[in-house]
Amino acid sequence: MVILTSVLTTGALTLTACGSRDDNSKSGDSGNVTVTIGVDAPLTGQNSATGLGIQYGAQIAVDDANKNKTVPGVTFKIKALDDKAIPATGQQNATQLVSDKTVLGVVGPLNSGVATQMQQVFATANLVEISPSNTNPELTMGKNWQTSPSRPFKTYFRTATTDALQGAYAADYAFNGAKKKKAFVVDDKQTYGAGLSKIFSEQFVKQGGKVIGTDHVNTGDRDFSTLVTKIKNSGADILYYGGQYDEAQVLTKQLKAAGANIPLFGGDGIFSDTYIKTAGKSAEGDLATSIGVPVDTLPAAKDFVATYKAKKYPGDYGTYGSYSYDATTAIIKAIGSVVKDGKIPDDARSQIVGAVQKNTFDGISGKIAFDQYGDTTNKQLTVYKVVSGAWKSVQSGVATPK
């Protein structure tokens, strides 16, 4: 998700990983070595509903691995750090995770802008990072991803598909599914929002639609009166918004209050129950794309959903929870191929990166495997619509950009 373009220089420590051993345990005894999996996400403040879904998706995966003794001789634990959706904080968290010798993998972050500040830190330390939610194409294929893709960091992977497909899928549905012809496009100036909006606009025009107005907002804005007037007077029959639910839920409320009864259509950044709770009846009819298919419809995810609900974990599990579970599981499986009988080799972190690249298994969100860029091979997307106060899936498929 959100990207900030900046040049990162870091003095990240290059550390080999050695587990924290129980002195009373013998090599090969079950649970004689503790391995930590780091989690980085916004756990408070902006985007925290989806961030908490990531944290507890990872926690359930670790609990399952410990219960099932997935890796003999290893007990897993989670170390969750709050980046508050702030890139600089994410960088600090990355350095902290790298310096913890028991950390052999990291799940996260939520926001692509935070990821740009973490990637080099982890790469320097050969520490694998798998995001369940980052969608900006540059993270895996570089700035010239459209013309000459090149992988910037071999330690970075993701279980979420990219905006290149999400924006195209949204444009196709808006024009051909929702039968909208005139779009007003707004973004939050962050690279997730701006990038997604750009791709939507390009693809919407190629479908035959018209983009009759564009504008921008700032993260944290709460008064959209001027923008609402502009959208209402434009004659648009749909508003496409690139950004997060924090601003979108307020924008749609003010838009409807002004009498502009057109749907707000956003990406996975707005696909959260929190969006509906805050916007109330104003959210009715609004649309969002998100990665994969609805987690509640996946047979393999049944136990995950039941556990999440039974434990009353906070946050929205439906957005990225299953992808976080699978990202954590990918790390656990890779560790299992490197750590034998509780013995962690000096170059464990480097070996785990290679093992993740080779990983392929059936996850709770679908088939888990990574291509040469570290991107998921699962390109499934779903359009959701707010119906009677809840997100309802209306179409699933794979995007075919024009």
GROMACS .gro file of C-alpha atoms in nm:
model
  402
    1MET     CA    1   0.000   0.000   0.000
    2VAL     CA    2   0.115   0.357   0.071
    3ILE     CA    3   0.461   0.435  -0.081
    4LEU     CA    4   0.691   0.731  -0.021
    5THR     CA    5   0.978   0.763  -0.265
    6SER     CA    6   1.304   0.825  -0.088
    7VAL     CA    7   1.661   0.706  -0.094
    8LEU     CA    8   1.733   0.489   0.206
    9THR     CA    9   2.072   0.472   0.363
   10THR     CA   10   2.101   0.262   0.671
   11GLY     CA   11   2.359   0.126   0.902
   12ALA     CA   12   2.163  -0.190   0.957
   13LEU     CA   13   2.355  -0.457   1.137
   14THR     CA   14   2.437  -0.769   0.942
   15LEU     CA   15   2.373  -1.045   1.189
   16THR     CA   16   2.376  -1.419   1.174
   17ALA     CA   17   2.088  -1.583   1.352
   18CYS     CA   18   2.121  -1.812   1.644
   19GLY     CA   19   1.821  -1.914   1.847
   20SER     CA   20   1.778  -1.853   2.216
   21ARG     CA   21   1.843  -2.193   2.365
   22ASP     CA   22   1.720  -2.334   2.692
   23ASP     CA   23   2.038  -2.441   2.873
   24ASN     CA   24   1.852  -2.736   3.024
   25SER     CA   25   1.745  -2.867   2.683
   26LYS     CA   26   1.937  -3.107   2.468
   27SER     CA   27   1.971  -3.062   2.095
   28GLY     CA   28   1.683  -3.235   1.926
   29ASP     CA   29   1.438  -3.202   2.216
   30SER     CA   30   1.105  -3.055   2.113
   31GLY     CA   31   1.091  -2.687   2.199
   32ASN     CA   32   1.458  -2.656   2.296
   33VAL     CA   33   1.512  -2.352   2.072
   34THR     CA   34   1.294  -2.044   2.045
   35VAL     CA   35   1.260  -1.874   1.708
   36THR     CA   36   1.096  -1.534   1.676
   37ILE     CA   37   0.891  -1.416   1.380
   38GLY     CA   38   0.864  -1.040   1.370
   39VAL     CA   39   0.546  -0.859   1.272
   40ASP     CA   40   0.540  -0.495   1.168
   41ALA     CA   41   0.212  -0.312   1.110
   42PRO     CA   42   0.016  -0.012   1.236
   43LEU     CA   43  -0.126  -0.146   1.562
   44THR     CA   44  -0.252   0.190   1.683
   45GLY     CA   45  -0.382   0.499   1.507
   46GLN     CA   46  -0.428   0.521   1.131
   47ASN     CA   47  -0.491   0.188   0.952
   48SER     CA   48  -0.478  -0.002   1.284
   49ALA     CA   49  -0.790  -0.211   1.214
   50THR     CA   50  -0.620  -0.383   0.922
   51GLY     CA   51  -0.283  -0.379   1.097
   52LEU     CA   52  -0.422  -0.572   1.392
   53GLY     CA   53  -0.568  -0.824   1.149
   54ILE     CA   54  -0.215  -0.885   1.025
   55GLN     CA   55  -0.076  -0.924   1.377
   56TYR     CA   56  -0.329  -1.180   1.487
   57GLY     CA   57  -0.330  -1.364   1.156
   58ALA     CA   58   0.039  -1.426   1.219
   59GLN     CA   59  -0.026  -1.517   1.583
   60ILE     CA   60  -0.274  -1.790   1.487
   61ALA     CA   61  -0.022  -1.935   1.239
   62VAL     CA   62   0.244  -1.949   1.509
   63ASP     CA   63   0.005  -2.106   1.759
   64ASP     CA   64  -0.091  -2.370   1.502
   65ALA     CA   65   0.275  -2.446   1.428
   66ASN     CA   66   0.355  -2.487   1.798
   67LYS     CA   67   0.047  -2.701   1.859
   68ASN     CA   68   0.123  -2.926   1.564
   69LYS     CA   69   0.501  -2.929   1.627
   70THR     CA   70   0.546  -2.831   1.264
   71VAL     CA   71   0.921  -2.783   1.313
   72PRO     CA   72   1.060  -3.036   1.560
   73GLY     CA   73   1.288  -2.881   1.819
   74VAL     CA   74   1.152  -2.530   1.761
   75THR     CA   75   0.904  -2.318   1.953
   76PHE     CA   76   0.786  -2.010   1.768
   77LYS     CA   77   0.685  -1.676   1.911
   78ILE     CA   78   0.566  -1.346   1.766
   79LYS     CA   79   0.734  -1.010   1.823
   80ALA     CA   80   0.487  -0.746   1.702
   81LEU     CA   81   0.601  -0.386   1.656
   82ASP     CA   82   0.377  -0.086   1.589
   83ASP     CA   83   0.486   0.133   1.295
   84LYS     CA   84   0.179   0.362   1.324
   85ALA     CA   85   0.178   0.371   0.940
   86ILE     CA   86   0.484   0.599   0.961
   87PRO     CA   87   0.775   0.502   0.731
   88ALA     CA   88   1.049   0.628   0.965
   89THR     CA   89   0.904   0.424   1.250
   90GLY     CA   90   0.898   0.120   1.025
   91GLN     CA   91   1.267   0.167   0.955
   92GLN     CA   92   1.341   0.183   1.328
   93ASN     CA   93   1.137  -0.132   1.381
   94ALA     CA   94   1.326  -0.309   1.103
   95THR     CA   95   1.658  -0.227   1.269
   96GLN     CA   96   1.524  -0.352   1.601
   97LEU     CA   97   1.409  -0.680   1.448
   98VAL     CA   98   1.740  -0.730   1.269
   99SER     CA   99   1.930  -0.682   1.594
  100ASP     CA  100   1.728  -0.954   1.769
  101LYS     CA  101   1.923  -1.270   1.694
  102THR     CA  102   1.621  -1.493   1.748
  103VAL     CA  103   1.427  -1.329   1.462
  104LEU     CA  104   1.445  -1.546   1.150
  105GLY     CA  105   1.169  -1.383   0.946
  106VAL     CA  106   0.934  -1.085   0.940
  107VAL     CA  107   0.569  -1.051   0.835
  108GLY     CA  108   0.463  -0.707   0.717
  109PRO     CA  109   0.439  -0.420   0.684
  110LEU     CA  110   0.085  -0.316   0.591
  111ASN     CA  111   0.179   0.000   0.405
  112SER     CA  112   0.401   0.010   0.096
  113GLY     CA  113   0.545   0.343   0.203
  114VAL     CA  114   0.668   0.180   0.521
  115ALA     CA  115   0.807  -0.110   0.318
  116THR     CA  116   1.035   0.120   0.119
  117GLN     CA  117   1.203   0.219   0.444
  118MET     CA  118   1.244  -0.141   0.563
  119GLN     CA  119   1.355  -0.334   0.256
  120GLN     CA  120   1.721  -0.231   0.258
  121VAL     CA  121   1.753  -0.294   0.633
  122PHE     CA  122   1.634  -0.651   0.594
  123ALA     CA  123   1.832  -0.708   0.275
  124THR     CA  124   2.155  -0.601   0.446
  125ALA     CA  125   2.091  -0.858   0.717
  126ASN     CA  126   1.967  -1.133   0.479
  127LEU     CA  127   1.643  -1.140   0.680
  128VAL     CA  128   1.335  -1.253   0.490
  129GLU     CA  129   1.033  -1.022   0.482
  130ILE     CA  130   0.690  -1.122   0.353
  131SER     CA  131   0.416  -0.863   0.330
  132PRO     CA  132   0.054  -0.981   0.325
  133SER     CA  133  -0.070  -0.645   0.194
  134ASN     CA  134   0.182  -0.431   0.003
  135THR     CA  135   0.055  -0.379  -0.351
  136ASN     CA  136   0.278  -0.122  -0.521
  137PRO     CA  137   0.457  -0.288  -0.818
  138GLU     CA  138   0.786  -0.102  -0.756
  139LEU     CA  139   0.857  -0.299  -0.439
  140THR     CA  140   0.927  -0.618  -0.632
  141MET     CA  141   1.001  -0.499  -0.986
  142GLY     CA  142   1.168  -0.160  -0.939
  143LYS     CA  143   1.078   0.188  -1.058
  144ASN     CA  144   1.079   0.084  -1.424
  145TRP     CA  145   0.843  -0.209  -1.364
  146GLN     CA  146   0.630  -0.130  -1.669
  147THR     CA  147   0.919  -0.134  -1.917
  148SER     CA  148   1.213  -0.319  -1.764
  149PRO     CA  149   1.128  -0.493  -1.437
  150SER     CA  150   1.419  -0.577  -1.210
  151ARG     CA  151   1.397  -0.716  -0.857
  152PRO     CA  152   1.551  -0.471  -0.606
  153PHE     CA  153   1.570  -0.701  -0.299
  154LYS     CA  154   1.586  -1.080  -0.294
  155THR     CA  155   1.475  -1.083   0.073
  156TYR     CA  156   1.136  -0.922  -0.002
  157PHE     CA  157   0.823  -1.123  -0.087
  158ARG     CA  158   0.448  -1.070  -0.069
  159THR     CA  159   0.130  -1.276  -0.062
  160ALA     CA  160  -0.076  -0.984  -0.201
  161THR     CA  161  -0.110  -0.920  -0.572
  162THR     CA  162  -0.022  -0.576  -0.711
  163ASP     CA  163  -0.197  -0.253  -0.804
  164ALA     CA  164  -0.115  -0.314  -1.170
  165LEU     CA  165  -0.385  -0.580  -1.161
  166GLN     CA  166  -0.607  -0.427  -0.893
  167GLY     CA  167  -0.645  -0.094  -1.072
  168ALA     CA  168  -0.723  -0.267  -1.400
  169TYR     CA  169  -0.975  -0.500  -1.238
  170ALA     CA  170  -1.153  -0.204  -1.076
  171ALA     CA  171  -1.168  -0.014  -1.404
  172ASP     CA  172  -1.312  -0.312  -1.587
  173TYR     CA  173  -1.581  -0.361  -1.323
  174ALA     CA  174  -1.666   0.010  -1.304
  175PHE     CA  175  -1.722   0.035  -1.680
  176ASN     CA  176  -1.855  -0.308  -1.771
  177GLY     CA  177  -2.002  -0.429  -1.442
  178ALA     CA  178  -2.138  -0.116  -1.276
  179LYS     CA  179  -2.198   0.049  -1.616
  180LYS     CA  180  -2.037   0.377  -1.511
  181LYS     CA  181  -1.912   0.607  -1.786
  182LYS     CA  182  -1.785   0.922  -1.612
  183ALA     CA  183  -1.539   0.895  -1.325
  184PHE     CA  184  -1.403   1.158  -1.090
  185VAL     CA  185  -1.069   1.036  -0.951
  186VAL     CA  186  -0.919   1.142  -0.617
  187ASP     CA  187  -0.607   1.023  -0.435
  188ASP     CA  188  -0.432   1.093  -0.106
  189LYS     CA  189  -0.097   1.195  -0.264
  190GLN     CA  190   0.070   0.883  -0.127
  191THR     CA  191   0.219   0.651  -0.382
  192TYR     CA  192  -0.023   0.366  -0.305
  193GLY     CA  193  -0.321   0.593  -0.357
  194ALA     CA  194  -0.171   0.798  -0.640
  195GLY     CA  195  -0.035   0.491  -0.816
  196LEU     CA  196  -0.359   0.298  -0.789
  197SER     CA  197  -0.563   0.596  -0.910
  198LYS     CA  198  -0.331   0.643  -1.207
  199ILE     CA  199  -0.369   0.282  -1.315
  200PHE     CA  200  -0.746   0.295  -1.268
  201SER     CA  201  -0.771   0.613  -1.476
  202GLU     CA  202  -0.561   0.472  -1.761
  203GLN     CA  203  -0.757   0.148  -1.771
  204PHE     CA  204  -1.098   0.316  -1.734
  205VAL     CA  205  -1.026   0.532  -2.038
  206LYS     CA  206  -0.906   0.228  -2.234
  207GLN     CA  207  -1.234   0.056  -2.148
  208GLY     CA  208  -1.421   0.348  -2.303
  209GLY     CA  209  -1.496   0.560  -1.997
  210LYS     CA  210  -1.409   0.924  -1.930
  211VAL     CA  211  -1.220   1.072  -1.637
  212ILE     CA  212  -1.395   1.407  -1.606
  213GLY     CA  213  -1.211   1.538  -1.301
  214THR     CA  214  -0.920   1.469  -1.068
  215ASP     CA  215  -0.813   1.602  -0.728
  216HIS     CA  216  -0.609   1.520  -0.421
  217VAL     CA  217  -0.652   1.515  -0.045
  218ASN     CA  218  -0.408   1.497   0.245
  219THR     CA  219  -0.395   1.211   0.492
  220GLY     CA  220  -0.568   1.326   0.806
  221ASP     CA  221  -0.811   1.561   0.624
  222ARG     CA  222  -1.165   1.571   0.762
  223ASP     CA  223  -1.329   1.861   0.577
  224PHE     CA  224  -1.398   1.776   0.213
  225SER     CA  225  -1.668   2.037   0.145
  226THR     CA  226  -1.486   2.207  -0.143
  227LEU     CA  227  -1.397   1.874  -0.304
  228VAL     CA  228  -1.750   1.742  -0.258
  229THR     CA  229  -1.893   2.044  -0.439
  230LYS     CA  230  -1.649   1.992  -0.725
  231ILE     CA  231  -1.740   1.625  -0.758
  232LYS     CA  232  -2.114   1.694  -0.740
  233ASN     CA  233  -2.097   1.965  -1.008
  234SER     CA  234  -1.881   1.753  -1.240
  235GLY     CA  235  -2.163   1.519  -1.338
  236ALA     CA  236  -1.956   1.211  -1.249
  237ASP     CA  237  -2.149   0.889  -1.199
  238ILE     CA  238  -1.871   0.730  -0.988
  239LEU     CA  239  -1.593   0.853  -0.758
  240TYR     CA  240  -1.274   0.649  -0.760
  241TYR     CA  241  -1.063   0.703  -0.449
  242GLY     CA  242  -0.701   0.592  -0.413
  243GLY     CA  243  -0.608   0.582  -0.046
  244GLN     CA  244  -0.708   0.443   0.293
  245TYR     CA  245  -1.039   0.404   0.473
  246ASP     CA  246  -0.948   0.675   0.725
  247GLU     CA  247  -1.020   0.953   0.477
  248ALA     CA  248  -1.254   0.765   0.242
  249GLN     CA  249  -1.510   0.691   0.513
  250VAL     CA  250  -1.543   1.064   0.587
  251LEU     CA  251  -1.542   1.166   0.220
  252THR     CA  252  -1.826   0.931   0.125
  253LYS     CA  253  -2.034   1.053   0.420
  254GLN     CA  254  -1.995   1.418   0.321
  255LEU     CA  255  -2.050   1.335  -0.046
  256LYS     CA  256  -2.385   1.168   0.021
  257ALA     CA  257  -2.488   1.441   0.266
  258ALA     CA  258  -2.440   1.695  -0.013
  259GLY     CA  259  -2.680   1.502  -0.234
  260ALA     CA  260  -2.424   1.342  -0.465
  261ASN     CA  261  -2.561   0.989  -0.461
  262ILE     CA  262  -2.281   0.821  -0.653
  263PRO     CA  263  -2.073   0.528  -0.528
  264LEU     CA  264  -1.723   0.570  -0.393
  265PHE     CA  265  -1.502   0.297  -0.537
  266GLY     CA  266  -1.167   0.225  -0.374
  267GLY     CA  267  -0.895  -0.036  -0.351
  268ASP     CA  268  -0.805  -0.270  -0.067
  269GLY     CA  269  -0.711   0.036   0.138
  270ILE     CA  270  -1.079   0.098   0.211
  271PHE     CA  271  -1.189  -0.266   0.234
  272SER     CA  272  -1.247  -0.275   0.608
  273ASP     CA  273  -1.549  -0.313   0.833
  274THR     CA  274  -1.431   0.006   1.000
  275TYR     CA  275  -1.514   0.195   0.680
  276ILE     CA  276  -1.877   0.090   0.701
  277LYS     CA  277  -1.904   0.145   1.076
  278THR     CA  278  -1.781   0.502   1.044
  279ALA     CA  279  -1.960   0.600   0.723
  280GLY     CA  280  -2.285   0.435   0.832
  281LYS     CA  281  -2.569   0.440   0.579
  282SER     CA  282  -2.363   0.666   0.353
  283ALA     CA  283  -2.145   0.366   0.266
  284GLU     CA  284  -2.438   0.179   0.112
  285GLY     CA  285  -2.361   0.097  -0.251
  286ASP     CA  286  -1.991   0.183  -0.225
  287LEU     CA  287  -1.737  -0.051  -0.385
  288ALA     CA  288  -1.391  -0.184  -0.314
  289THR     CA  289  -1.148  -0.426  -0.470
  290SER     CA  290  -0.938  -0.656  -0.255
  291ILE     CA  291  -0.691  -0.935  -0.308
  292GLY     CA  292  -0.805  -1.295  -0.334
  293VAL     CA  293  -1.155  -1.420  -0.268
  294PRO     CA  294  -1.363  -1.374   0.049
  295VAL     CA  295  -1.189  -1.557   0.332
  296ASP     CA  296  -1.522  -1.676   0.474
  297THR     CA  297  -1.584  -1.872   0.151
  298LEU     CA  298  -1.256  -2.063   0.161
  299PRO     CA  299  -1.291  -2.410   0.315
  300ALA     CA  300  -0.926  -2.412   0.420
  301ALA     CA  301  -0.976  -2.090   0.616
  302LYS     CA  302  -1.271  -2.217   0.820
  303ASP     CA  303  -1.065  -2.301   1.129
  304PHE     CA  304  -0.873  -1.974   1.102
  305VAL     CA  305  -1.191  -1.766   1.101
  306ALA     CA  306  -1.340  -1.968   1.387
  307THR     CA  307  -1.025  -1.925   1.596
  308TYR     CA  308  -1.002  -1.553   1.529
  309LYS     CA  309  -1.362  -1.503   1.637
  310ALA     CA  310  -1.337  -1.737   1.937
  311LYS     CA  311  -1.035  -1.556   2.075
  312LYS     CA  312  -1.207  -1.221   2.016
  313TYR     CA  313  -0.897  -1.076   1.855
  314PRO     CA  314  -0.930  -0.708   1.758
  315GLY     CA  315  -0.895  -0.580   1.404
  316ASP     CA  316  -1.036  -0.688   1.068
  317TYR     CA  317  -0.930  -1.042   0.982
  318GLY     CA  318  -1.115  -1.039   0.650
  319THR     CA  319  -0.882  -0.800   0.470
  320TYR     CA  320  -0.534  -0.947   0.519
  321GLY     CA  321  -0.565  -1.192   0.807
  322SER     CA  322  -0.549  -1.504   0.592
  323TYR     CA  323  -0.263  -1.359   0.385
  324SER     CA  324  -0.074  -1.286   0.705
  325TYR     CA  325  -0.137  -1.643   0.821
  326ASP     CA  326   0.002  -1.776   0.494
  327ALA     CA  327   0.300  -1.538   0.497
  328THR     CA  328   0.385  -1.659   0.848
  329THR     CA  329   0.338  -2.020   0.743
  330ALA     CA  330   0.574  -1.967   0.446
  331ILE     CA  331   0.842  -1.847   0.688
  332ILE     CA  332   0.777  -2.136   0.928
  333LYS     CA  333   0.804  -2.393   0.647
  334ALA     CA  334   1.127  -2.234   0.527
  335ILE     CA  335   1.268  -2.244   0.879
  336GLY     CA  336   1.172  -2.611   0.896
  337SER     CA  337   1.390  -2.684   0.596
  338VAL     CA  338   1.689  -2.505   0.747
  339VAL     CA  339   1.667  -2.569   1.122
  340LYS     CA  340   1.707  -2.938   1.198
  341ASP     CA  341   1.663  -3.084   1.547
  342GLY     CA  342   1.677  -2.739   1.702
  343LYS     CA  343   2.016  -2.659   1.549
  344ILE     CA  344   2.033  -2.320   1.378
  345PRO     CA  345   2.321  -2.276   1.133
  346ASP     CA  346   2.521  -1.954   1.135
  347ASP     CA  347   2.386  -1.857   0.792
  348ALA     CA  348   2.027  -1.951   0.877
  349ARG     CA  349   1.879  -1.619   0.769
  350SER     CA  350   2.035  -1.641   0.424
  351GLN     CA  351   1.928  -2.004   0.381
  352ILE     CA  352   1.572  -1.918   0.484
  353VAL     CA  353   1.549  -1.655   0.211
  354GLY     CA  354   1.633  -1.920  -0.046
  355ALA     CA  355   1.389  -2.166   0.110
  356VAL     CA  356   1.104  -1.914   0.094
  357GLN     CA  357   1.174  -1.857  -0.275
  358LYS     CA  358   1.132  -2.229  -0.338
  359ASN     CA  359   0.822  -2.259  -0.118
  360THR     CA  360   0.501  -2.392  -0.266
  361PHE     CA  361   0.206  -2.512  -0.062
  362ASP     CA  362  -0.169  -2.489  -0.026
  363GLY     CA  363  -0.242  -2.203   0.212
  364ILE     CA  364  -0.571  -2.097   0.366
  365SER     CA  365  -0.596  -1.815   0.110
  366GLY     CA  366  -0.508  -2.036  -0.186
  367LYS     CA  367  -0.194  -2.168  -0.353
  368ILE     CA  368   0.120  -2.007  -0.207
  369ALA     CA  369   0.422  -1.970  -0.436
  370PHE     CA  370   0.645  -1.683  -0.544
  371ASP     CA  371   0.770  -1.583  -0.888
  372GLN     CA  372   1.116  -1.455  -0.980
  373TYR     CA  373   1.033  -1.111  -0.838
  374GLY     CA  374   0.902  -1.238  -0.506
  375ASP     CA  375   0.542  -1.173  -0.608
  376THR     CA  376   0.264  -1.416  -0.531
  377THR     CA  377   0.153  -1.634  -0.819
  378ASN     CA  378  -0.206  -1.601  -0.692
  379LYS     CA  379  -0.356  -1.316  -0.898
  380GLN     CA  380  -0.716  -1.354  -0.782
  381LEU     CA  381  -0.913  -1.035  -0.704
  382THR     CA  382  -1.265  -0.960  -0.581
  383VAL     CA  383  -1.498  -0.662  -0.607
  384TYR     CA  384  -1.708  -0.599  -0.296
  385LYS     CA  385  -2.016  -0.383  -0.255
  386VAL     CA  386  -2.172  -0.247   0.064
  387VAL     CA  387  -2.514  -0.410   0.084
  388SER     CA  388  -2.734  -0.371   0.393
  389GLY     CA  389  -2.441  -0.251   0.599
  390ALA     CA  390  -2.190  -0.522   0.507
  391TRP     CA  391  -1.934  -0.595   0.236
  392LYS     CA  392  -2.079  -0.841  -0.014
  393SER     CA  393  -1.867  -0.995  -0.290
  394VAL     CA  394  -2.011  -0.925  -0.633
  395GLN     CA  395  -1.739  -1.049  -0.867
  396SER     CA  396  -1.413  -1.246  -0.845
  397GLY     CA  397  -1.160  -1.312  -1.117
  398VAL     CA  398  -0.820  -1.223  -1.262
  399ALA     CA  399  -0.747  -0.886  -1.419
  400THR     CA  400  -0.647  -0.860  -1.783
  401PRO     CA  401  -0.509  -0.506  -1.830
  402LYS     CA  402  -0.564  -0.350  -2.170
   0.00000   0.00000   0.00000
